[in-house]
XYZ file of C-alpha atoms in Angstrom:
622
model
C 16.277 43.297 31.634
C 16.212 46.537 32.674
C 16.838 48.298 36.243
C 13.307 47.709 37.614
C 14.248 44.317 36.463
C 12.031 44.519 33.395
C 12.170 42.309 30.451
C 13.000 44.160 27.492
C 14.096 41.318 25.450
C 13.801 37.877 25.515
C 13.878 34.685 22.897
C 10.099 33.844 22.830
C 9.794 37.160 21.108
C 12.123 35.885 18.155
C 11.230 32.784 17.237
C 13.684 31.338 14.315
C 11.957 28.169 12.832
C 10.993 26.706 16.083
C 7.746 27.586 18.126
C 8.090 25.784 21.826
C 5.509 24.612 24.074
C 3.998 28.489 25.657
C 5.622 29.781 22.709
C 3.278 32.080 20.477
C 3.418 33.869 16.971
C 1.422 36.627 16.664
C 0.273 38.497 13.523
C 2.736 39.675 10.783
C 5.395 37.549 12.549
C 6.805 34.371 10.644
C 9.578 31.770 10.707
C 11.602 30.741 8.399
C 13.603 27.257 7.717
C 16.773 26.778 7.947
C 18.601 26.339 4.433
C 19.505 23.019 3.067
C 22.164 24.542 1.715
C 25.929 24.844 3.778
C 27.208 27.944 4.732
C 24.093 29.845 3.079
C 21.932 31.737 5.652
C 18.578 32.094 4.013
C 15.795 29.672 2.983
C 12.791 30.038 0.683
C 10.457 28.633 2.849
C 9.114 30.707 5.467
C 5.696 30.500 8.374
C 3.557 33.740 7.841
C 0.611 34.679 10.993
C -1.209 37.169 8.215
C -3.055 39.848 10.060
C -6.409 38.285 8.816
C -6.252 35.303 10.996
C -4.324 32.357 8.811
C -0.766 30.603 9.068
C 0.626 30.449 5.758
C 3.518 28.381 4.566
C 5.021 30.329 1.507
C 7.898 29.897 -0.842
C 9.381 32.992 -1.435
C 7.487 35.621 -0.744
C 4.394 35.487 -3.066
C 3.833 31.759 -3.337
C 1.092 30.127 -0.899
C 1.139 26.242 -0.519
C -0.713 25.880 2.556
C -3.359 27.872 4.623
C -4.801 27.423 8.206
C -8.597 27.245 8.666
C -10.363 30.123 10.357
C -13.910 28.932 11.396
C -14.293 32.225 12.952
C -13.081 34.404 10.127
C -11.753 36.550 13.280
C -9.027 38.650 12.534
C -5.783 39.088 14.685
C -5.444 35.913 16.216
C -1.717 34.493 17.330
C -0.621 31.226 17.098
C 0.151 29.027 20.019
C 1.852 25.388 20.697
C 0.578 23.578 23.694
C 2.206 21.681 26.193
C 0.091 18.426 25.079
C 0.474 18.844 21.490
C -1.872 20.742 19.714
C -1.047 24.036 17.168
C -4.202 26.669 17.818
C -5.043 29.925 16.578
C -6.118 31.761 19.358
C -8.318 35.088 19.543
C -7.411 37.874 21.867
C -9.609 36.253 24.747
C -6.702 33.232 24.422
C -9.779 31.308 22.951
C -9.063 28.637 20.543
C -11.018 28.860 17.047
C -8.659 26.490 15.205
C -7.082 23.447 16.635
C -4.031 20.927 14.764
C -3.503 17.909 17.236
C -0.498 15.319 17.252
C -1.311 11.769 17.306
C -0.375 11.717 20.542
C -2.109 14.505 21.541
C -2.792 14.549 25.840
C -0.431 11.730 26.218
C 2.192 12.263 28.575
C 5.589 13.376 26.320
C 7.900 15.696 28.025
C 8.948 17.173 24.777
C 7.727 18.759 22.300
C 8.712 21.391 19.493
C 7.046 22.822 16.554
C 9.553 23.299 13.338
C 9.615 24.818 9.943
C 11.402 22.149 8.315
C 14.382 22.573 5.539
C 11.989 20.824 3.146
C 9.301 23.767 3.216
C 6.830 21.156 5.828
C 5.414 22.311 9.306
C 6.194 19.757 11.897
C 5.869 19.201 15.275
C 7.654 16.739 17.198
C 7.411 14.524 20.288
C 10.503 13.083 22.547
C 10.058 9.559 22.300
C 11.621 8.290 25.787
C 11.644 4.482 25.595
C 13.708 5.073 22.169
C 15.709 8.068 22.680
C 14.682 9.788 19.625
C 12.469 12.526 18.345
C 9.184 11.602 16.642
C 7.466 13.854 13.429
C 3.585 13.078 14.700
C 2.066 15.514 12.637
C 2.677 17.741 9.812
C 0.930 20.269 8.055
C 1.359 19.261 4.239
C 0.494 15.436 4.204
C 1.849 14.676 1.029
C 5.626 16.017 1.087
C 4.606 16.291 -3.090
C 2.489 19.259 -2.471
C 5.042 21.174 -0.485
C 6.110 24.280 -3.151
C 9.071 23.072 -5.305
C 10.326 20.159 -3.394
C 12.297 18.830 -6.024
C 13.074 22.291 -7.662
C 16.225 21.225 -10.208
C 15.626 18.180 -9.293
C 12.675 17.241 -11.035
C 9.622 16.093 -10.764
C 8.006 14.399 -7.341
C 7.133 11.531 -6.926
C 4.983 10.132 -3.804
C 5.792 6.628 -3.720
C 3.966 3.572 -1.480
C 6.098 3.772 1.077
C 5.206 7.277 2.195
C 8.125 9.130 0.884
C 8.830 11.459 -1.387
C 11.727 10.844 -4.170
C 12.503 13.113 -6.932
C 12.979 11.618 -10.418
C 13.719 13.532 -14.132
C 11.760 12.501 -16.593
C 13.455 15.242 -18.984
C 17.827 15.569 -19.931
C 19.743 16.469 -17.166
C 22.556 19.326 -17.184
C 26.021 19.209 -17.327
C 24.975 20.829 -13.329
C 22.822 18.174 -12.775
C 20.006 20.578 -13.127
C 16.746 18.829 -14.600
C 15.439 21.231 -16.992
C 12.782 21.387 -19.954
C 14.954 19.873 -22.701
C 13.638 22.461 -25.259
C 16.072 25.348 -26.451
C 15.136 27.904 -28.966
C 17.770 27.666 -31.255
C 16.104 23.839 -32.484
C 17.576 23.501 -36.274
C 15.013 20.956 -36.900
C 11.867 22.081 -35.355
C 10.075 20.876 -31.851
C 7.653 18.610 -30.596
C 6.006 17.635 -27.450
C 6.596 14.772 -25.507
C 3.221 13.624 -23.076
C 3.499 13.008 -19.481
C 0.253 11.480 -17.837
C -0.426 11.546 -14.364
C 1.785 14.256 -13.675
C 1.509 18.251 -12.705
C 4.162 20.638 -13.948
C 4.432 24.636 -12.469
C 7.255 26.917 -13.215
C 9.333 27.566 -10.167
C 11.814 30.203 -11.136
C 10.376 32.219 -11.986
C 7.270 31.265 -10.283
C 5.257 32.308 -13.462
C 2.017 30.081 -15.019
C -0.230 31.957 -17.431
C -3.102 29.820 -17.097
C -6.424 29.781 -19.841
C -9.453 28.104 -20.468
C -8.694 25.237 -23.171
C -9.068 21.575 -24.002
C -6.447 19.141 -24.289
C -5.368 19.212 -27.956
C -5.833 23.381 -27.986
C -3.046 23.468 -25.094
C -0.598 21.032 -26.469
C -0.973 23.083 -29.724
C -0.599 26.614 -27.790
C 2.781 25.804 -26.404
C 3.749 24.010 -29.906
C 3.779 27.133 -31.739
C 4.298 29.882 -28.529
C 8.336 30.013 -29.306
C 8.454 31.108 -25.808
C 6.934 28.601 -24.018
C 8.288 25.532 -22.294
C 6.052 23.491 -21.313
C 2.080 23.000 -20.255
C -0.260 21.580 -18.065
C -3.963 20.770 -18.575
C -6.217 19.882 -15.897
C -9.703 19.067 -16.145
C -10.875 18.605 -12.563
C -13.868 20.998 -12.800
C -13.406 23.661 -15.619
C -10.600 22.066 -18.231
C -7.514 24.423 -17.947
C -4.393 24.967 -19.949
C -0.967 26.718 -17.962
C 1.135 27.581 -19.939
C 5.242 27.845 -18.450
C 7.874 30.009 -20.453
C 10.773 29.048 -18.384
C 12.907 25.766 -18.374
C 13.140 25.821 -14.370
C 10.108 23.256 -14.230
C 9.057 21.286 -11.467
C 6.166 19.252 -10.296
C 4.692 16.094 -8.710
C 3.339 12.889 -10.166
C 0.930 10.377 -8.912
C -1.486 7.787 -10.447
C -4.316 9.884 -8.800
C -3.434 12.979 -10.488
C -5.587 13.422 -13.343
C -3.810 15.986 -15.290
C -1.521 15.970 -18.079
C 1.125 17.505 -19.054
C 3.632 18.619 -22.018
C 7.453 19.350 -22.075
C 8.497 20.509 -25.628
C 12.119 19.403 -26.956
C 13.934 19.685 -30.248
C 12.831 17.017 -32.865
C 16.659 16.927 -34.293
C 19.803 16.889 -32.783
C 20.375 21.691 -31.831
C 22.453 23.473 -33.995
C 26.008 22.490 -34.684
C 28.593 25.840 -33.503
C 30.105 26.544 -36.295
C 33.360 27.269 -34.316
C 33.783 23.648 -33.738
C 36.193 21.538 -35.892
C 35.337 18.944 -37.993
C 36.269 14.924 -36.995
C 38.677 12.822 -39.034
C 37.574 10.926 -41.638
C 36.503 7.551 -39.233
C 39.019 4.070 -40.042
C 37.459 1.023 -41.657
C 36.014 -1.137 -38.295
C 38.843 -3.919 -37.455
C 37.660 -7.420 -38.318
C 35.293 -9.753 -36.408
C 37.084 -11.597 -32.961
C 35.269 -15.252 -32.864
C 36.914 -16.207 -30.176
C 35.747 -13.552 -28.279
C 32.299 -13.590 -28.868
C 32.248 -17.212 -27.819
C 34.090 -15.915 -24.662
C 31.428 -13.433 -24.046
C 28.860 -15.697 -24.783
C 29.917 -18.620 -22.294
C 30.716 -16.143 -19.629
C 27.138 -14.561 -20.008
C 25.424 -18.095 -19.459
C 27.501 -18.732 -16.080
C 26.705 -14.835 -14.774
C 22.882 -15.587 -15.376
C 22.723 -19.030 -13.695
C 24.716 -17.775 -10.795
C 22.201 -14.625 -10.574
C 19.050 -17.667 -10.615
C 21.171 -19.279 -7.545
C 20.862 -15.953 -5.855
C 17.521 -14.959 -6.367
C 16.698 -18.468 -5.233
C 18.557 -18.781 -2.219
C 17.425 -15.302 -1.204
C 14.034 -16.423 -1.595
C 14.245 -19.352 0.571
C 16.294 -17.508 3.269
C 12.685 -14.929 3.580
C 10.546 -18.111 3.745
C 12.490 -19.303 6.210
C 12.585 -16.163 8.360
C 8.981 -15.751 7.890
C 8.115 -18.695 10.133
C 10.250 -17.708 13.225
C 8.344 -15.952 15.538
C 10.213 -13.288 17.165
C 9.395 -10.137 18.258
C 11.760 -8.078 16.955
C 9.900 -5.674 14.973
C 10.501 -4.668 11.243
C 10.512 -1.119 12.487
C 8.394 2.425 11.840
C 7.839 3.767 8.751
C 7.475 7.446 7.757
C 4.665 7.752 9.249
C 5.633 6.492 12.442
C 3.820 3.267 12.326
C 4.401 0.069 13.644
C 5.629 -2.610 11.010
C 4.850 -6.040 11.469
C 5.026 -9.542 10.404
C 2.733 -12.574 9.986
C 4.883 -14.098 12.745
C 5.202 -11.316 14.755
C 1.017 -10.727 14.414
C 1.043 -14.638 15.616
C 2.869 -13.600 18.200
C 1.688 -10.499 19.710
C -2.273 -12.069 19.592
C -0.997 -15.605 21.112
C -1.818 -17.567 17.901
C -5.230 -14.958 17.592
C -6.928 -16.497 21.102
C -8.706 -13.459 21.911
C -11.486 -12.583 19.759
C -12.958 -9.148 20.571
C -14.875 -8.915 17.535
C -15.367 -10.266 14.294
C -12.103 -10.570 12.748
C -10.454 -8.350 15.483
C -8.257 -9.623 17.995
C -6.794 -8.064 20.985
C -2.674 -8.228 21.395
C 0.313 -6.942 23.498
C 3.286 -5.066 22.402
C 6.330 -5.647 24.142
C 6.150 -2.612 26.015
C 3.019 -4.022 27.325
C 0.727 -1.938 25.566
C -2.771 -3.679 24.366
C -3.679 -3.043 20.914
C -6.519 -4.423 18.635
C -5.604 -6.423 15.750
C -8.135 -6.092 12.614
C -7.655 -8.800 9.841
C -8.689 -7.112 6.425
C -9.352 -9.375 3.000
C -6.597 -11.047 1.980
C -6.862 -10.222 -1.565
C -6.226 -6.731 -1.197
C -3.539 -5.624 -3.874
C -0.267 -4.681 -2.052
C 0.250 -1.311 -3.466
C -3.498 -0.014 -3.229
C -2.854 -1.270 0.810
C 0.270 0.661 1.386
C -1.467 3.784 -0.116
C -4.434 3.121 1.915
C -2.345 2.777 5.399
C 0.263 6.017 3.954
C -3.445 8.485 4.190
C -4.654 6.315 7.546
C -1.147 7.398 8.956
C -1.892 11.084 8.592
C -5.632 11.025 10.340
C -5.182 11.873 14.062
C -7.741 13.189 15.873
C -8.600 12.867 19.516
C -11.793 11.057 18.902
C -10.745 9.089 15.787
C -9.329 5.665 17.449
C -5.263 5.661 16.735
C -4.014 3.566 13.815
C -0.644 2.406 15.690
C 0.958 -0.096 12.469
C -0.223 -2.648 9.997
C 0.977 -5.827 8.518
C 1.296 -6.457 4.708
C 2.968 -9.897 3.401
C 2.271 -12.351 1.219
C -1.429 -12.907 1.576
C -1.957 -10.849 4.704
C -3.250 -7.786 5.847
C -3.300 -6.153 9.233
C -4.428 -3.461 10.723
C -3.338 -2.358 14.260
C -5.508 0.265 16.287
C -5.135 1.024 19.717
C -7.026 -0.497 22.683
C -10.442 1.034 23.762
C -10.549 -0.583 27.324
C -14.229 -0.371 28.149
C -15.267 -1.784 24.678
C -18.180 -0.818 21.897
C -21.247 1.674 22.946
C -23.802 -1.279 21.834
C -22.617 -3.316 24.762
C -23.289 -0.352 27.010
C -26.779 0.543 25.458
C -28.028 -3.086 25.538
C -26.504 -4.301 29.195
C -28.839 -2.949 31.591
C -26.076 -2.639 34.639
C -23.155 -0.891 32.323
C -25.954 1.505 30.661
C -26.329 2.942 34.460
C -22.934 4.519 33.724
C -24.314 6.236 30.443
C -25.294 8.991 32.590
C -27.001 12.585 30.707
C -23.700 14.029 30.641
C -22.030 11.557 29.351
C -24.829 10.892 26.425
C -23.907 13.930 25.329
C -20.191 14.168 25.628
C -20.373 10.925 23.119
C -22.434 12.660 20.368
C -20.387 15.499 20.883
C -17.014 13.405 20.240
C -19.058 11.963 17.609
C -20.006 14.499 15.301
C -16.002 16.277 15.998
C -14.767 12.856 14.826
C -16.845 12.536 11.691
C -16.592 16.642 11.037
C -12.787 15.956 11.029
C -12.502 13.052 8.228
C -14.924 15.500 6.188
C -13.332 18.868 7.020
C -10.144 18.276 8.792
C -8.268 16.161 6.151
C -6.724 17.093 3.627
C -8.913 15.170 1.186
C -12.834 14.656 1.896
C -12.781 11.175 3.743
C -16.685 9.297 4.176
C -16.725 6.956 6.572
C -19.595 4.783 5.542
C -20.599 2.891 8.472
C -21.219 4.650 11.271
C -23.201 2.896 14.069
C -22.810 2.233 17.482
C -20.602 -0.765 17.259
C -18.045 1.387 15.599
C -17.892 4.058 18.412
C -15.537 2.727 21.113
C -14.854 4.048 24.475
C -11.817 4.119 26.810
C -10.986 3.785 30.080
C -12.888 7.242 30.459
C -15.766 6.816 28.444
C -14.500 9.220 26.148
C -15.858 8.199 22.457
C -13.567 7.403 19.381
C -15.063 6.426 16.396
C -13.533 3.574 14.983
C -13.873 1.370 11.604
C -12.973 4.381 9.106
C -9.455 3.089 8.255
C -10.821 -0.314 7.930
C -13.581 1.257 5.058
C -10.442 2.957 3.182
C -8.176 0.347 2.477
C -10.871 -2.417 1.797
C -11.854 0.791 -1.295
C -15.642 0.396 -0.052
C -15.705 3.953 1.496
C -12.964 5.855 -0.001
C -13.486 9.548 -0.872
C -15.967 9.011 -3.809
C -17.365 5.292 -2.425
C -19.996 7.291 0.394
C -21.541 11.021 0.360
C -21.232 13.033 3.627
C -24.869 12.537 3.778
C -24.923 9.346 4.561
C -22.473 9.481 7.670
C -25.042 12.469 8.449
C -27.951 10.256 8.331
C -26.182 7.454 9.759
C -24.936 10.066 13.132
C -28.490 10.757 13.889
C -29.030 6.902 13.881
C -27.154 6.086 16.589
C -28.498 9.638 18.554
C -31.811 8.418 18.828
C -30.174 5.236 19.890
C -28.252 6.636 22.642
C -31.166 8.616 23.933
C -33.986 6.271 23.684
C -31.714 3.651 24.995
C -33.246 1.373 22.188
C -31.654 -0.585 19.426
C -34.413 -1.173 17.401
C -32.998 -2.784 13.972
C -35.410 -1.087 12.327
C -34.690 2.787 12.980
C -37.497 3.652 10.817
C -40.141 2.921 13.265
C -38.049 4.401 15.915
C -37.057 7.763 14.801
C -41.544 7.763 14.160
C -41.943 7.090 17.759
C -39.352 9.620 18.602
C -40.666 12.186 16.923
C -44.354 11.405 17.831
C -43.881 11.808 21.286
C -41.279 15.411 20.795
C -44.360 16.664 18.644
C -46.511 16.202 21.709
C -44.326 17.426 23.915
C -44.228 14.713 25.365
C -40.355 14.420 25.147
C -39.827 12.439 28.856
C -40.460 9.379 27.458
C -37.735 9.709 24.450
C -35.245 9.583 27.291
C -34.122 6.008 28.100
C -35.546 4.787 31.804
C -32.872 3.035 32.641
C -30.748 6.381 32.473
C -29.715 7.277 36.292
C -29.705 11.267 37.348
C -31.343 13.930 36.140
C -31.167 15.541 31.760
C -30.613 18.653 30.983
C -34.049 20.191 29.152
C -32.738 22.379 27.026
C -29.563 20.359 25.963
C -32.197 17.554 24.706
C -34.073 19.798 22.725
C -31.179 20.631 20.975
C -29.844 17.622 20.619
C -33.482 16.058 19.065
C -33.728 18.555 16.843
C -30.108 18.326 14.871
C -31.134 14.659 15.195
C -34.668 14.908 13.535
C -32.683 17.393 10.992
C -29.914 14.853 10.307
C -32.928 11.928 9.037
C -34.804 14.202 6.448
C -35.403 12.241 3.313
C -34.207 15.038 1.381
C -30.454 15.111 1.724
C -30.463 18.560 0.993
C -31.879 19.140 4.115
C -29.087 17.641 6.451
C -26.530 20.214 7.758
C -23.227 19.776 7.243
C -21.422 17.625 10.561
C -19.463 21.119 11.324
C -23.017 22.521 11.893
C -24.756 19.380 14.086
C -21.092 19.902 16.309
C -22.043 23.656 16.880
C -25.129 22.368 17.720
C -24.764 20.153 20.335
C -21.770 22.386 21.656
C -24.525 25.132 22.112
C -22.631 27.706 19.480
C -25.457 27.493 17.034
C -29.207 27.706 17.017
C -31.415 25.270 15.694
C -35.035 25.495 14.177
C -37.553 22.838 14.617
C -37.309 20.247 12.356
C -40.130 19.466 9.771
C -40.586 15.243 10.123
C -38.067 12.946 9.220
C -38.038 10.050 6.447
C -39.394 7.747 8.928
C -42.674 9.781 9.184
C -43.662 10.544 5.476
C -45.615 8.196 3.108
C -46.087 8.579 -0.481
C -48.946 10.544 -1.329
C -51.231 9.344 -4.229
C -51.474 11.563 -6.901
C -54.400 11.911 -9.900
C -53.051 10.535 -13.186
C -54.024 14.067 -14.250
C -51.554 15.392 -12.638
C -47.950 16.002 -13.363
C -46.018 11.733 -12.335
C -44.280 12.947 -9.494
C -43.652 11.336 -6.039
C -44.737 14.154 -3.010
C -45.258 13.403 0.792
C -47.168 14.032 3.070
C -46.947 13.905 6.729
């Protein structure tokens, strides 16, 4: 400080590779990780706020792995941490146009910290009280895999089912324990490729791939006869490509849902002899056959493999065992930060599964006395697919998504553990005549709101497009607030029915405006056909007062369910290229964007008979 008591400097203004709650980061500032090696001062990886409104995680200086969404496409914004965990990008009115949220975002942590990690991943962290420890509960790269040379020399990465990332050669290692190409261009007897499917490979120093338009045989040839190159990639996701690396510093990431495939070229023969080197002596006639010993080795083989079947036996009998005490001393978290249960423990925790809350969901009691909700999945669910399954649930958070808190896989079971909505499903509260009192206007439209942010999120927010498939009203929860959080979407990825190719995002859009009509009309009607005709009978009218449900206590806001009718007309048009996105329907309702009147929905067209003279196609009328 200066004289007038004036702050000329203080930390805040040079952040290192932490941002703290109040903390900010403003444009063509960055931080940069610490390095993983000793005694070295510098790291690769480094946090960029570019002057056109994104955070960038780079490696080096020209390599981008990950970028921030701008929704706004506003220009010199600042990033921010809050005090209840969420990273924003804020404009120069301090408004937030992106948002990141912990999983436990606006629970009460003391602690909290934002870190560029040695690894090259964006963390942020929450002080854990009742076990002492700090807790990773979100990160900006979900799969450690995609994070810019994470094995470097290493090798190639591998994202395994436990939700870690290991690094495994699949090519010679160096006398430096470097993992490099095996091919060197002094080959005496010519080269050939060896095939690698599944897996991505990128040159990493330098960070140069000269990438072409080619099919699969064409690239393997290319980097056959290119003397220079290394190694090569082709991917086919959209347009087939070929990249083409010239450098034996190769690196990567494999996993059975990558569909490309990729090359590393060796030597067919054994390289070059120096011709420095000195010859061997002649080699001595092999010394004569020991009986003896090989019925030594023999008999001593027998008694290691029987005592190995003892083991395996009594090691198998010892987990039996411990599987039917039931204690609640928990397996532990994984990566993720999930609970990890067993069957006994489930047993437990539910009281032999007493209370029922709904079908095949039971409610249970940590031993820090938290409720959570138990949901039994098929049995016959392959371990491995699970694990994966539970690995992506573990990285959804979102303040109206309900919380995956752990899961249960063993032998023939499989758990899911959510946390507790206290006031139940919005069915209950939309057929029960005395709890829909509390459904007040406001609050109808605070639920779609959380709605459509929940569903925008698994579509948007993730880093993969997530459907969730089954969106009605018995799958949107509420808590002790009435606040909603869609539910059941973890359940639809690890049974594989609504994975991210099982459902279309038109479908949850169709299925959202469902369960508006519901909300407002206060009816349930099975067959939403007929209602979504009534509806939109009586808006064409104008006679829109009797849409609202009667039962509904207080006054609605005019305009607000105008809006909201329309984006729900819009979201039931036959034609699914109608439908706006579920980013659009949450501008919406949030009154950011304008919406036209809808032409009618599915439920009020018929087919229209045309003249066999006429071209055979199907048209509507209303």
């Amino acid at each position: 400080m200066d004289k007038e008591q004036h702050i000329i400097w203080q930390s805040f203004w040079a952040p290192s590779d932490t941002l703290l709650p109040g903390q900010s980061l403003f444009a063509n500032e960055k931080l940069r990780a610490a390095s993983a090696i000793k005694n070295s001062k510098s790291s690769y990886y480094s946090l960029h706020m570019n002057a056109s409104g994104h955070l960038e995680l780079h490696w080096e200086s020209d390599v981008i792995y990950w970028t921030s969404e701008n929704p706004s496409s506003a220009s010199n914004l600042s990033a921010f941490l809050t005090t209840n965990g969420a990273l924003e990008l804020r404009d120069r009115r301090s408004k937030a146009v992106w948002s990141a949220f912990g999983q436990d975002h606006n629970d009460s942590v003391n602690y909290r910290y934002l870190r560029l990690d040695v690894d090259g991943n964006l963390r942020l962290y929450s002080w854990v009280e009742s076990l002492g420890l700090w807790r990773s509960v979100w990160q900006a790269v979900e799969n450690q895999c995609m994070v810019f040379a994470t094995c470097g020399e290493l090798g190639v990465c591998v994202f395994n089912a436990s939700g870690s990332a290991e690094c495994k050669c699949p090519f010679q290692v160096s006398a430096g324990n470097k993992c490099l190409v095996p091919f060197e261009r002094d080959c005496a007897s010519g080269t050939n490729m060896i095939a690698y499917k599944n897996t991505y490979l990128y040159a990493f120093y330098p960070p140069d791939n000269s990438v072409i338009t080619s099919n699969l045989q064409h690239c393997e040839q290319l980097c056959l006869n290119d003397p220079h190159c290394t190694a090569a990639t082709f991917s086919n996701d959209r347009t087939p490509l070929c990249s083409i690396k010239k450098t034996r510093y190769v690196t990567g990431y494999s996993d059975p849902s990558v569909s490309s495939i990729s090359f590393a070229k060796r030597c067919s023969g054994p390289i070059a002899v120096n011709p420095s080197f000195t010859k061997s002596p002649p080699s001595e006639p092999p010394p004569p056959l020991c009986v003896p010993c090989l019925m030594g080795a023999a008999t001593g083989t027998f008694f290691i493999i029987v005592i190995l079947q003892l083991g395996i036996m009594f090691i198998y009998r010892r987990k039996n065992s411990t599987r039917q005490k039931a204690t609640l001393g928990f397996i532990g978290t994984n990566s993720k930060g999930l609970i990890v249960l067993s069957f006994s423990e489930i047993k437990t925790l539910t009281g032999d599964f007493k209370n029922q809350i709904g079908p095949k969901v039971f409610k249970g009691l940590l031993p820090n006395n938290l409720p959570i909700a138990l949901k039994d999945l098929n049995a016959t669910l392959e371990e491995r697919k699970f694990r994966s399954a539970v690995m992506k649930m573990g990285c959804i958070h979102h303040k109206n998504l309900v919380k995956l808190e752990g899961y249960c896989c063993e032998f023939d079971h499989r758990f899911l553990l959510y946390e507790y909505c206290k006031k139940g499903s919005l069915d209950k509260y939309i057929d029960d005549p005395a709890l829909c009192k509390m459904l007040t206007w406001r609050k109808r439209v605070e639920i779609c709101s959380s709605m459509a942010k929940a569903i925008c999120y698994l579509h948007s927010g993730c880093r993969e497009f997530i459907s969730h498939g089954n969106l009605k009203c018995e799958n949107v929860m509420l808590d002790e607030n009435l606040v909603a959080k869609v539910s059941e979407f973890g359940f639809a990825i690890a049974d594989g029915k609504a994975t991210y190719c099982g459902f279309s995002a038109e479908k949850d859009v169709e299925d959202f405006g469902k369960v508006v009509l519901s909300l407002l009309t206060g009816c349930r009607d099975h067959e939403h056909v007929e209602l979504c005709g009534w509806a939109y009978k009586e808006w064409m009218e104008e006679r829109v007062v009797n849409v609202i449900d009667r039962r509904m206590e207080g006054g609605y806001n005019s305009e607000e369910l105008e809006r909201v009718l329309r984006i729900a007309f819009w979201c039931l048009q036959m034609d699914e290229r109608r439908r706006p996105s579920m980013g659009e329907v949450v501008r919406v309702i949030d009154g950011t964007l304008s919406v036209d009147p809808p032409p009618p929905p599915f439920a009020f067209q018929r087919p229209l008979q045309v003249d066999d003279s006429e071209e055979n196609v199907s048209e509507f009328e209303v």
